[in-house]
Coordinates of C-alpha atoms in Angstrom, one line a residue:
M233 CA -11.7 -22.4 -12.1
T234 CA -8.2 -23.1 -10.8
N235 CA -6.4 -24.1 -14.0
R236 CA -3.6 -21.7 -14.8
P237 CA -3.7 -20.0 -18.2
Q238 CA -1.6 -21.2 -21.1
T239 CA 1.2 -18.6 -21.5
P240 CA 3.7 -20.0 -24.1
T241 CA 5.2 -16.5 -25.0
L242 CA 5.2 -15.2 -21.5
D243 CA 7.0 -18.4 -20.4
R244 CA 10.0 -17.2 -22.5
V245 CA 10.4 -14.1 -20.4
S246 CA 12.6 -14.4 -17.3
S247 CA 13.6 -10.8 -17.3
P248 CA 12.8 -7.6 -19.3
A249 CA 15.9 -8.3 -21.5
D250 CA 14.0 -11.2 -23.1
L251 CA 11.3 -8.7 -24.3
R252 CA 13.8 -6.7 -26.2
A253 CA 14.6 -9.6 -28.4
M254 CA 11.0 -10.1 -29.4
S255 CA 9.0 -8.8 -32.3
D256 CA 6.2 -6.4 -31.9
A257 CA 3.7 -9.2 -32.7
E258 CA 5.3 -11.3 -29.9
L259 CA 5.1 -8.4 -27.5
R260 CA 1.4 -8.2 -28.1
H261 CA 1.1 -11.9 -27.3
V262 CA 3.1 -11.3 -24.1
A263 CA 0.6 -8.6 -23.1
D264 CA -2.4 -10.9 -23.6
E265 CA -0.8 -13.7 -21.6
L266 CA 0.4 -11.3 -18.9
R267 CA -3.2 -10.1 -18.4
A268 CA -4.4 -13.7 -18.0
E269 CA -1.6 -14.5 -15.6
T270 CA -2.3 -11.4 -13.5
I271 CA -6.0 -12.3 -13.2
H272 CA -5.3 -15.8 -12.2
A273 CA -2.7 -14.9 -9.6
V274 CA -4.9 -12.3 -7.9
S275 CA -7.8 -14.7 -7.9
Q276 CA -5.6 -16.9 -5.6
T277 CA -4.3 -14.2 -3.3
G278 CA -6.6 -11.3 -3.5
G279 CA -5.2 -7.8 -3.8
H280 CA -5.2 -4.9 -6.3
L281 CA -6.5 -6.1 -9.6
G282 CA -8.0 -3.3 -11.8
A283 CA -5.0 -1.0 -11.7
G284 CA -2.6 -3.6 -12.9
L285 CA -4.9 -4.8 -15.7
G286 CA -5.1 -1.2 -17.0
V287 CA -1.4 -1.0 -17.5
V288 CA -0.5 -4.4 -19.0
E289 CA 0.3 -3.1 -22.5
L290 CA 2.1 -0.1 -21.0
T291 CA 4.2 -2.3 -18.7
V292 CA 5.3 -4.6 -21.6
A293 CA 6.1 -1.6 -23.8
L294 CA 8.1 0.2 -21.2
H295 CA 10.2 -2.8 -20.4
A296 CA 10.7 -3.6 -24.1
V297 CA 11.8 -0.1 -25.0
F298 CA 13.8 1.0 -21.9
D299 CA 16.8 -0.7 -20.4
T300 CA 15.5 -1.6 -17.0
P301 CA 16.8 -1.8 -14.3
R302 CA 19.5 0.7 -15.5
D303 CA 16.6 2.9 -16.6
R304 CA 14.6 3.5 -13.5
L305 CA 11.0 2.7 -13.9
I306 CA 9.1 4.3 -11.0
W307 CA 5.4 3.4 -10.4
D308 CA 3.4 6.0 -8.5
V309 CA 1.5 4.3 -5.7
S310 CA 2.7 1.1 -7.3
H311 CA -0.5 -1.0 -6.6
Q312 CA -0.6 -1.4 -10.4
A313 CA 2.8 -3.1 -10.5
Y314 CA 1.8 -6.8 -10.3
P315 CA 2.3 -7.3 -14.1
H316 CA 5.7 -5.5 -13.7
K317 CA 6.7 -7.9 -10.9
I318 CA 5.8 -10.9 -13.2
L319 CA 8.0 -9.6 -15.9
T320 CA 11.0 -8.8 -13.6
G321 CA 11.9 -12.2 -12.3
R322 CA 9.3 -12.6 -9.7
R323 CA 6.7 -14.6 -11.5
D324 CA 7.5 -17.7 -9.5
R325 CA 6.5 -15.8 -6.3
I326 CA 3.6 -13.8 -7.6
R327 CA 1.1 -16.1 -5.9
T328 CA 2.7 -15.1 -2.6
I329 CA 1.8 -11.4 -3.1
R330 CA 0.6 -9.7 0.1
Q331 CA 1.0 -13.0 2.0
K332 CA 3.3 -13.4 5.0
D333 CA 6.9 -13.6 3.9
G334 CA 5.7 -13.1 0.3
L335 CA 6.0 -10.4 -2.3
S336 CA 4.8 -6.9 -1.3
G337 CA 1.7 -5.6 -3.0
F338 CA 3.7 -2.4 -3.8
A339 CA 7.1 -1.6 -5.2
K340 CA 9.8 -2.2 -2.7
R341 CA 13.5 -1.4 -3.1
S342 CA 14.7 -4.3 -0.9
E343 CA 12.7 -6.8 -3.1
S344 CA 14.2 -6.2 -6.5
P345 CA 16.6 -3.9 -8.4
Y346 CA 13.6 -3.4 -10.8
D347 CA 11.9 -1.6 -8.0
P348 CA 14.1 1.5 -7.8
F349 CA 11.8 3.5 -5.5
G350 CA 9.3 2.2 -3.0
A351 CA 5.7 3.5 -2.8
G352 CA 2.3 2.9 -1.3
H353 CA 1.1 6.5 -1.2
S354 CA 0.5 8.6 -4.3
S355 CA 2.1 11.4 -6.2
T356 CA 5.8 10.8 -5.3
S357 CA 7.0 9.4 -8.6
I358 CA 7.8 12.6 -10.5
S359 CA 9.8 14.0 -7.6
A360 CA 11.8 10.7 -7.4
A361 CA 12.3 10.5 -11.1
L362 CA 13.7 14.0 -11.2
G363 CA 16.0 13.1 -8.3
F364 CA 17.3 10.1 -10.2
S365 CA 17.8 12.3 -13.3
V366 CA 19.8 14.9 -11.5
A367 CA 21.8 12.3 -9.7
R368 CA 22.7 10.8 -13.1
D369 CA 23.8 14.2 -14.4
L370 CA 25.8 14.9 -11.3
G371 CA 27.7 11.6 -11.6
G372 CA 25.8 9.4 -9.1
S373 CA 27.1 5.9 -9.1
P374 CA 24.7 3.3 -7.7
D375 CA 24.5 -0.3 -9.0
P376 CA 23.2 -0.6 -11.7
S377 CA 24.5 2.7 -13.1
L378 CA 21.9 5.4 -13.8
G379 CA 20.2 5.7 -17.1
D380 CA 16.8 7.3 -17.8
A381 CA 14.1 7.8 -15.2
I382 CA 10.5 7.1 -16.1
A383 CA 7.6 7.9 -13.8
V384 CA 4.2 6.3 -14.3
I385 CA 1.5 8.3 -12.6
G386 CA -2.3 8.1 -12.6
D387 CA -4.7 10.9 -13.3
G388 CA -6.0 10.7 -9.8
A389 CA -2.5 11.1 -8.4
M390 CA -1.9 14.1 -10.6
S391 CA -4.5 16.0 -8.5
A392 CA -2.1 16.1 -5.5
G393 CA 0.0 19.2 -5.0
M394 CA 3.3 17.3 -4.8
A395 CA 2.9 16.2 -8.5
Y396 CA 2.6 19.9 -9.6
E397 CA 5.5 20.9 -7.4
A398 CA 7.7 18.2 -9.1
M399 CA 6.5 19.1 -12.6
N400 CA 7.2 22.8 -12.0
N401 CA 10.7 22.0 -10.8
A402 CA 11.4 19.5 -13.6
G403 CA 10.4 22.0 -16.2
H404 CA 12.6 24.6 -14.7
L405 CA 15.6 22.3 -14.5
G406 CA 15.0 21.0 -18.0
R407 CA 16.6 17.6 -17.3
R408 CA 15.8 14.6 -19.5
L409 CA 13.1 12.5 -17.9
F410 CA 9.9 10.8 -18.9
V411 CA 6.5 11.1 -17.2
I412 CA 3.8 8.6 -18.3
L413 CA 0.4 10.0 -17.4
N414 CA -1.8 6.9 -17.0
D415 CA -5.2 8.5 -17.5
N416 CA -7.9 5.9 -16.8
E417 CA -10.5 8.5 -15.6
M418 CA -10.7 6.3 -12.5
S419 CA -8.5 6.5 -9.4
I420 CA -10.0 4.5 -6.5
A421 CA -13.1 6.5 -6.5
P422 CA -14.4 8.4 -9.6
P423 CA -11.9 11.3 -10.2
V424 CA -12.9 14.7 -9.0
G425 CA -11.7 18.3 -9.6
A426 CA -10.5 20.5 -12.3
M427 CA -7.6 18.3 -13.4
S428 CA -10.0 15.5 -14.2
S429 CA -12.1 17.8 -16.4
Y430 CA -9.0 19.2 -18.0
L431 CA -7.8 15.8 -19.0
S432 CA -11.2 14.9 -20.4
R433 CA -11.1 18.0 -22.6
L434 CA -7.7 17.0 -23.9
Y435 CA -9.0 13.6 -24.8
A436 CA -12.1 15.1 -26.4
G437 CA -10.1 17.4 -28.7
R438 CA -10.8 15.5 -31.9
P439 CA -8.9 17.7 -34.4
Y440 CA -5.7 17.2 -32.3
Q441 CA -6.6 13.5 -32.0
D442 CA -6.7 13.2 -35.8
F443 CA -3.4 15.1 -36.2
K444 CA -1.8 13.0 -33.6
A445 CA -2.9 9.8 -35.5
V446 CA -0.7 11.0 -38.4
A447 CA 2.2 12.7 -36.5
K448 CA 2.2 10.2 -33.6
G449 CA 2.3 13.3 -31.3
A450 CA 6.1 13.4 -31.6
V451 CA 6.5 16.7 -33.5
G452 CA 9.3 17.9 -31.3
F453 CA 11.3 14.8 -32.2
L454 CA 11.1 15.0 -36.0
P455 CA 14.2 15.7 -38.1
P456 CA 15.0 19.5 -38.1
P457 CA 14.0 20.2 -41.7
F458 CA 10.4 19.1 -41.0
R459 CA 10.1 20.1 -37.4
E460 CA 9.1 23.8 -37.6
G461 CA 6.3 23.3 -40.2
A462 CA 4.9 20.4 -38.3
R463 CA 5.1 22.3 -35.1
R464 CA 3.1 25.3 -36.5
A465 CA 0.5 22.9 -37.9
K466 CA 0.2 21.1 -34.5
E467 CA -0.1 24.4 -32.6
M468 CA -2.7 25.7 -35.0
L469 CA -4.8 22.6 -34.7
K470 CA -4.4 22.6 -30.9
G471 CA -5.2 26.2 -30.6
M472 CA -8.5 25.7 -32.4
T473 CA -9.5 23.1 -29.8
I474 CA -7.7 23.2 -26.5
G475 CA -5.3 26.1 -26.7
G476 CA -2.1 24.3 -25.7
T477 CA -1.6 22.3 -22.5
L478 CA -0.8 23.0 -18.9
F479 CA 2.1 20.5 -19.2
E480 CA 3.8 22.5 -22.0
E481 CA 3.4 25.6 -19.9
L482 CA 5.3 23.8 -17.2
G483 CA 8.2 23.1 -19.6
F484 CA 7.3 19.5 -20.7
S485 CA 7.1 18.3 -24.2
Y486 CA 3.6 16.9 -24.3
I487 CA 2.7 13.9 -26.4
G488 CA -0.8 12.5 -26.6
P489 CA -3.4 11.5 -25.8
L490 CA -2.5 7.9 -26.9
D491 CA -4.4 4.7 -26.6
G492 CA -2.6 3.0 -23.7
H493 CA -3.8 -0.4 -24.9
D494 CA -2.6 -0.1 -28.5
M495 CA 0.9 -1.5 -28.8
D496 CA 1.1 -0.1 -32.3
Q497 CA 1.0 3.4 -30.8
L498 CA 2.9 2.8 -27.6
L499 CA 6.0 1.1 -29.0
P500 CA 7.0 3.6 -31.8
I501 CA 6.3 6.7 -29.6
L502 CA 8.4 5.3 -26.7
R503 CA 11.2 4.4 -29.1
T504 CA 11.1 7.8 -30.6
V505 CA 11.2 9.8 -27.4
R506 CA 13.9 7.5 -25.9
S507 CA 16.0 8.1 -29.0
R508 CA 15.5 11.9 -29.3
A509 CA 14.4 13.5 -26.0
D510 CA 16.7 16.1 -24.5
G511 CA 14.4 17.5 -21.8
P512 CA 11.3 16.5 -19.8
V513 CA 8.6 14.7 -21.7
L514 CA 5.1 13.8 -20.7
I515 CA 3.3 11.1 -22.6
H516 CA -0.5 11.1 -22.0
C517 CA -2.0 7.5 -22.2
I518 CA -5.7 6.8 -22.0
T519 CA -6.3 3.4 -20.4
K520 CA -9.1 1.5 -18.8
K521 CA -8.9 0.2 -15.3
G522 CA -9.8 -3.5 -15.1
K523 CA -9.2 -3.8 -18.9
G524 CA -9.8 -7.2 -20.4
Y525 CA -11.6 -8.8 -17.4
A526 CA -15.4 -8.2 -17.6
P527 CA -16.1 -8.7 -13.8
A528 CA -13.6 -5.9 -13.0
E529 CA -14.7 -3.6 -15.8
D530 CA -18.3 -3.9 -14.6
R531 CA -17.5 -3.1 -11.0
A532 CA -18.0 0.5 -9.8
D533 CA -14.3 0.6 -8.6
R534 CA -13.1 -1.4 -11.7
G535 CA -11.7 -4.1 -9.4
H536 CA -9.5 -1.8 -7.3
A537 CA -9.1 -4.2 -4.5
T538 CA -10.5 -7.7 -4.2
A539 CA -10.6 -10.8 -2.0
T540 CA -9.8 -14.1 -3.6
F541 CA -12.3 -14.8 -6.4
D542 CA -13.5 -17.3 -9.0
V543 CA -11.9 -16.3 -12.3
S544 CA -14.9 -17.5 -14.3
T545 CA -17.5 -15.4 -12.5
G546 CA -15.5 -12.8 -10.6
E547 CA -17.4 -13.8 -7.4
Q548 CA -15.3 -12.9 -4.4
K549 CA -14.8 -15.3 -1.5
K550 CA -15.2 -13.2 1.5
A551 CA -15.5 -14.7 5.0
A552 CA -18.8 -13.9 6.6
S553 CA -18.9 -11.9 9.9
N554 CA -21.6 -11.4 12.4
A555 CA -20.1 -8.1 13.5
P556 CA -20.3 -4.9 11.5
S557 CA -17.1 -3.3 10.3
Y558 CA -15.8 -0.3 12.2
T559 CA -16.0 1.8 9.0
K560 CA -19.7 1.0 8.6
V561 CA -20.4 1.8 12.3
F562 CA -18.7 5.2 11.9
A563 CA -20.6 5.9 8.7
Q564 CA -24.0 5.0 10.2
A565 CA -23.3 6.9 13.4
L566 CA -22.3 10.0 11.4
L567 CA -25.5 9.7 9.4
D568 CA -27.5 9.6 12.6
E569 CA -25.8 12.7 13.9
A570 CA -26.1 14.6 10.6
A571 CA -29.9 13.9 10.6
R572 CA -30.1 15.9 13.9
D573 CA -27.6 18.6 13.0
E574 CA -27.5 20.2 9.6
R575 CA -24.2 21.9 10.3
I576 CA -22.4 18.5 10.2
C577 CA -20.5 18.0 7.0
A578 CA -18.0 15.4 5.8
V579 CA -14.7 15.6 4.0
T580 CA -12.5 12.9 2.5
A581 CA -9.5 12.7 0.3
A582 CA -10.3 10.3 -2.6
M583 CA -11.6 7.6 -0.3
P584 CA -15.4 7.9 0.0
D585 CA -15.9 4.1 -0.2
G586 CA -13.0 3.3 2.1
T587 CA -14.1 5.7 4.8
G588 CA -17.8 4.9 4.5
L589 CA -18.6 8.4 3.4
D590 CA -20.2 7.2 0.2
L591 CA -23.2 6.6 2.3
F592 CA -23.1 10.1 3.6
A593 CA -22.7 11.5 0.1
K594 CA -25.9 9.7 -1.1
R595 CA -27.9 11.0 1.8
Y596 CA -26.5 14.5 2.1
P597 CA -24.7 15.3 -1.2
S598 CA -24.4 19.0 -0.5
R599 CA -22.6 18.4 2.8
C600 CA -20.1 15.8 1.6
F601 CA -16.8 16.7 -0.1
D602 CA -14.3 14.4 -1.8
V603 CA -11.4 16.7 -2.5
G604 CA -9.3 14.1 -4.4
I605 CA -5.8 12.9 -3.4
A606 CA -5.1 16.1 -1.5
E607 CA -4.9 15.5 2.2
Q608 CA -3.2 18.8 2.9
H609 CA -6.1 20.6 1.2
A610 CA -8.7 18.4 3.0
V611 CA -7.3 19.4 6.4
T612 CA -7.2 23.2 5.7
F613 CA -10.5 23.1 3.8
S614 CA -12.0 21.5 7.0
A615 CA -10.4 24.2 9.0
G616 CA -12.1 26.8 6.8
L617 CA -15.4 25.0 7.2
A618 CA -15.0 25.1 11.0
A619 CA -14.0 28.7 11.0
G620 CA -17.2 29.3 8.9
G621 CA -19.4 27.8 11.6
M622 CA -19.8 24.3 10.2
K623 CA -19.0 21.0 12.0
P624 CA -16.6 19.3 9.6
V625 CA -15.7 15.6 10.1
C626 CA -12.5 15.0 8.2
A627 CA -12.3 11.2 7.5
I628 CA -8.9 10.0 6.5
Y629 CA -6.9 6.8 7.0
S630 CA -4.2 7.2 9.6
T631 CA -1.4 6.6 7.2
F632 CA -2.7 9.2 4.8
L633 CA -3.3 11.8 7.5
Q634 CA 0.4 11.9 7.9
R635 CA 0.5 13.8 4.6
G636 CA -1.4 16.7 6.1
Y637 CA 0.5 17.1 9.3
D638 CA 1.7 20.7 8.8
Q639 CA -1.8 21.7 8.1
I640 CA -3.0 20.0 11.2
V641 CA -0.5 22.0 13.3
H642 CA -0.6 25.3 11.5
D643 CA -4.2 25.6 10.3
V644 CA -6.1 23.6 12.9
A645 CA -4.3 23.3 16.2
I646 CA -2.8 26.7 16.5
Q647 CA -6.2 28.3 15.7
R648 CA -8.0 25.8 18.0
L649 CA -10.5 25.2 15.3
P650 CA -13.0 22.4 16.0
V651 CA -12.2 20.0 13.2
R652 CA -13.3 16.5 13.9
F653 CA -10.8 13.9 12.6
A654 CA -12.1 10.4 12.0
I655 CA -9.0 8.2 11.7
D656 CA -9.7 4.9 10.0
R657 CA -7.2 2.0 9.6
A658 CA -5.6 2.8 13.0
G659 CA -3.0 0.2 13.9
L660 CA -1.7 -2.6 11.7
V661 CA -3.7 -3.2 8.6
G662 CA -2.6 -6.6 7.2
A663 CA -1.7 -7.2 3.6
D664 CA -1.0 -3.6 2.6
G665 CA 1.9 -3.7 5.0
A666 CA 4.1 -0.9 6.4
T667 CA 3.1 1.9 3.9
H668 CA -0.5 1.7 5.1
A669 CA 0.0 1.0 8.8
G670 CA -1.7 3.5 11.2
S671 CA 1.2 3.6 13.6
F672 CA 1.9 7.2 14.4
D673 CA -1.3 9.3 14.7
T674 CA -1.6 9.1 18.5
A675 CA 2.0 10.3 18.9
F676 CA 1.8 13.1 16.3
L677 CA -1.6 14.4 17.5
A678 CA -1.4 14.0 21.3
N679 CA 1.7 16.2 21.4
L680 CA -0.3 19.2 20.0
P681 CA -1.7 21.7 22.5
G682 CA -5.5 21.8 22.8
F683 CA -6.0 18.5 20.8
T684 CA -8.4 15.9 22.1
V685 CA -7.4 12.3 21.1
M686 CA -9.7 9.3 21.5
A687 CA -9.4 5.6 20.5
A688 CA -12.4 3.2 20.3
A689 CA -12.0 -0.1 22.1
D690 CA -15.0 -1.6 20.2
E691 CA -17.7 -0.6 17.8
A692 CA -20.1 0.6 20.6
E693 CA -17.3 2.9 21.9
L694 CA -16.8 4.2 18.3
K695 CA -20.5 5.2 18.2
H696 CA -20.1 7.1 21.4
M697 CA -16.9 8.8 20.1
V698 CA -18.7 10.0 16.9
A699 CA -21.3 11.6 19.1
T700 CA -18.6 13.1 21.4
A701 CA -16.7 14.5 18.5
V702 CA -19.6 16.3 16.8
A703 CA -20.7 17.8 20.2
H704 CA -17.2 19.0 20.9
D705 CA -16.7 22.7 19.9
D706 CA -13.7 23.5 22.1
G707 CA -10.8 22.9 19.7
P708 CA -9.8 19.9 17.4
I709 CA -10.7 16.4 18.3
A710 CA -9.8 13.0 16.8
F711 CA -10.9 9.5 17.2
R712 CA -9.2 6.4 15.9
Y713 CA -10.5 3.0 15.0
P714 CA -9.1 -0.1 13.3
R715 CA -9.7 -1.8 10.0
G716 CA -12.0 -4.8 9.9
E717 CA -15.0 -6.0 11.9
G718 CA -15.9 -5.1 15.4
T719 CA -16.0 -7.4 18.4
G720 CA -19.7 -8.2 18.4
V721 CA -20.7 -6.1 21.4
E722 CA -24.2 -4.9 21.9
M723 CA -24.8 -1.6 20.1
P724 CA -26.5 1.4 21.7
E725 CA -29.4 2.9 20.0
R726 CA -27.7 6.3 20.0
G727 CA -24.1 7.4 20.7
E728 CA -23.5 8.9 24.2
V729 CA -21.5 12.1 24.5
L730 CA -18.5 11.0 26.7
E731 CA -17.0 13.2 29.4
I732 CA -13.8 14.6 27.9
G733 CA -10.7 13.0 29.4
K734 CA -12.5 10.3 31.4
G735 CA -11.8 6.6 31.0
R736 CA -13.9 3.6 32.3
M737 CA -13.2 0.7 34.5
I738 CA -13.7 -2.7 32.9
Q739 CA -12.9 -5.1 35.8
E740 CA -11.5 -4.8 39.3
G741 CA -8.6 -7.0 40.3
E742 CA -5.3 -6.8 42.3
G743 CA -1.6 -6.9 41.9
V744 CA -1.3 -5.5 38.4
A745 CA -3.4 -3.0 36.4
I746 CA -3.7 -3.0 32.7
L747 CA -4.7 0.4 31.1
S748 CA -5.7 -0.2 27.5
F749 CA -6.0 2.5 24.8
G750 CA -7.9 1.4 21.7
A751 CA -8.9 -1.9 20.1
R752 CA -6.4 -4.1 21.9
L753 CA -8.9 -4.3 24.8
K754 CA -10.3 -7.5 23.4
E755 CA -6.8 -9.1 23.5
V756 CA -6.4 -7.7 27.0
M757 CA -9.5 -9.5 28.2
E758 CA -8.5 -12.8 26.5
A759 CA -5.2 -12.5 28.4
C760 CA -7.0 -12.0 31.6
E761 CA -9.1 -15.1 31.1
S762 CA -5.9 -17.1 30.8
L763 CA -4.3 -15.4 33.7
G764 CA -7.4 -16.2 35.8
Q765 CA -6.5 -19.9 35.4
R766 CA -3.3 -19.1 37.2
G767 CA -5.2 -17.2 40.0
I768 CA -4.2 -13.8 38.7
T769 CA -6.9 -11.2 38.2
P770 CA -5.6 -8.0 36.8
T771 CA -7.5 -4.7 37.1
V772 CA -8.5 -3.5 33.6
A773 CA -9.4 0.0 32.5
D774 CA -10.1 1.5 29.1
A775 CA -8.5 4.9 28.9
R776 CA -10.6 6.1 26.0
F777 CA -8.5 9.3 25.9
A778 CA -4.8 9.8 25.2
K779 CA -5.3 13.5 25.6
P780 CA -6.4 14.8 28.0
L781 CA -5.4 11.9 30.2
D782 CA -7.7 10.7 32.9
E783 CA -5.2 11.6 35.6
D784 CA -7.5 10.5 38.5
L785 CA -7.9 7.0 37.0
I786 CA -4.2 6.6 36.3
L787 CA -3.2 7.7 39.8
S788 CA -5.8 5.3 41.4
L789 CA -4.4 2.4 39.3
A790 CA -0.8 3.3 40.2
E791 CA -1.5 3.6 43.9
G792 CA -3.6 0.5 44.2
H793 CA -1.3 -1.9 42.4
E794 CA 2.3 -2.9 42.4
A795 CA 2.5 -2.8 38.6
L796 CA 0.8 -0.8 35.8
I797 CA 0.9 -1.9 32.1
T798 CA -0.3 0.3 29.2
V799 CA -1.4 -1.3 25.9
E800 CA -1.9 0.5 22.6
E801 CA -1.7 0.0 18.8
G802 CA 0.8 2.8 18.2
A803 CA 4.4 3.8 18.1
V804 CA 6.6 5.1 21.0
G805 CA 5.6 8.7 21.9
G806 CA 1.9 7.9 22.1
F807 CA -0.4 7.0 24.9
G808 CA 2.1 5.1 27.0
S809 CA 4.7 7.8 26.8
H810 CA 2.2 10.4 28.0
V811 CA 1.2 8.2 30.9
A812 CA 4.8 7.7 31.9
Q813 CA 5.5 11.4 31.7
F814 CA 2.5 12.1 33.9
L815 CA 3.5 9.4 36.5
A816 CA 7.1 10.6 36.5
E817 CA 6.1 14.3 37.2
S818 CA 3.6 13.1 39.8
G819 CA 6.4 11.3 41.7
V820 CA 4.8 7.9 41.5
F821 CA 7.9 6.2 40.3
D822 CA 9.7 7.4 43.5
R823 CA 7.5 5.1 45.4
G824 CA 8.5 2.0 43.4
L825 CA 5.7 1.4 40.9
K826 CA 6.6 -1.1 38.2
F827 CA 5.6 0.3 34.9
R828 CA 5.6 -1.2 31.4
S829 CA 4.3 0.1 28.1
M830 CA 3.3 -2.2 25.3
I831 CA 3.6 -0.4 22.0
L832 CA 4.4 -1.2 18.4
P833 CA 8.1 -1.9 18.0
D834 CA 10.7 0.5 16.6
T835 CA 10.6 -1.2 13.2
F836 CA 8.3 -1.3 10.1
I837 CA 6.4 -4.5 10.1
D838 CA 6.0 -6.4 6.8
H839 CA 2.7 -7.4 5.4
A840 CA 0.9 -10.5 6.7
N841 CA -2.5 -11.1 8.2
P842 CA -3.2 -8.7 11.1
R843 CA -2.9 -11.4 13.8
D844 CA 0.6 -12.4 12.5
M845 CA 1.6 -8.8 12.3
Y846 CA 0.5 -8.2 15.9
A847 CA 2.4 -11.4 16.9
D848 CA 5.5 -9.8 15.4
A849 CA 4.7 -6.6 17.3
G850 CA 4.1 -8.6 20.6
L851 CA 0.6 -7.3 21.1
N852 CA -1.6 -10.3 21.0
A853 CA -3.3 -11.9 24.1
E854 CA -0.5 -14.3 24.8
D855 CA 2.0 -11.4 24.7
I856 CA 0.0 -9.4 27.1
E857 CA -0.3 -12.5 29.4
A858 CA 3.5 -12.9 29.3
K859 CA 4.1 -9.3 30.1
V860 CA 1.8 -9.5 33.2
L861 CA 3.6 -12.7 34.4
S862 CA 7.0 -11.1 33.8
V863 CA 6.3 -7.9 35.7
L864 CA 4.9 -9.9 38.6
G865 CA 8.0 -12.2 38.5
V866 CA 5.9 -15.4 38.3
E867 CA 6.4 -16.4 34.7
T868 CA 8.3 -19.5 35.7
L869 CA 5.7 -20.7 38.3
G870 CA 3.1 -23.3 37.5
R871 CA -0.6 -22.7 37.9
R872 CA -1.5 -21.2 41.2
A873 CA -4.0 -23.0 43.4

């Protein structure tokens, strides 16, 4: 099914201002057509589907009531913002989303004035909204001028400490701002923790629900003669069931729970609070992720992320691969090790499926912990497990591990606790773009005393590194691996425990040596094949370790060749920088070695497919070949005999 849906009412919307001239009945038509347009667009491009479908009515209502972009609408994480983009002048480009040179899959300040604050990670929206509110009150003067600030945050994101910190500060300051709690009882994985249970109890409080249906939950905004009596009635009913709310204790006026798909509830409540609020307000909306599209509603993750698909069936069109994914290799290798060692346990931060730990949870439920969107807690919890004699494997995407860096330093590294960090999505990740790129972990881990840092060149190496990590009790250890499928190498029956700080030779050559760290080794070997046609045969080694370095290997490569090139999928300050520091201190450069380091450039690379992103970074096979020719000074020569 490729025919685009009929959207006569949506076709009249070129900007949110058009919504404000529509009747409530027309706005309901816009919502229905916006849902159909979102489904069709994502079927063509792939991307985040369920989250956007869950906020269609909320998106229409917010833009219809508030004066965006003067009023700053801030989407937490912002993977749910596809409908928002359609309504804010980007409908003609929505089928470029997450494609090279197309729209970002997240809110992006440089893309539109309707995206006032960029995102990609969770739990930042309330802090940003409070910042906008204070800037407004202090006379800030951006273009457009500052109006209200509205943060839309999911129940999963509310489990992160930063959201509580922002709520606490906002309640203390008492500034006018609006927080929309989008409670779909479903983040990426099923929500976990006390906040999820608390929100469920709020929703289950039927007497308050019945009172809310009459009073629309807006007691604090009634005319003064009626306000006090209504407030006493509300508090009495709430006290009988749920005893007030955490949000009110933090200084917010709490309204809800509301049906986030019922425009007849959303529109009057939003209009009332916009008209009357004089402090922070939290509006609690119950929504359904994947709403209105049965194939998404029926999926376990409610259509969180999807490849292109057939709209009529929901069947995804994924390219087949003969090689297993790195994530699956890690998961299976960890299961194998856990079967032999009952002290091995696994920790993840709201990404059991993404990290492969869903398999571990099924096999060893008592030893697997999803702590919610709380990377800082995940790291220190793992440190406590290690101090308690367990062997924790903390599996977190590289980009999300950044959120727990102080805990890595303070709670793990300083205490030399043997926490094992499995760092998924290392390097450039494709359509999710800069917010999700795993660019910095080698640099920020390898500078920590006592840390061991590894990177897998292929899926077999990953299996060895899992075995190495669980066997390593002398301080913290990390191993990084990329997104996607492996290279198709032969897999060992069992992972081998590697000698710490020792690399391996891949091929012997002359003239120039290439020292690879991580999954660019395949590109290195492709470059060598092409160079071989020119009569150039580089020596190639796989470093395996960024810390500790294999100093003997590095010195032998430096002394036996006129040039040495390091290659890695990371930013400056990582593996190549450590090699250069070692060579400089060893006096090797005094003897004339030509040294080059191929790293990610000093810029954030926009979303595209991974190959195009690595082309922008200059780290594909042809770039490595060109670097070898350049350092040898033969790039202008023809083929050698």
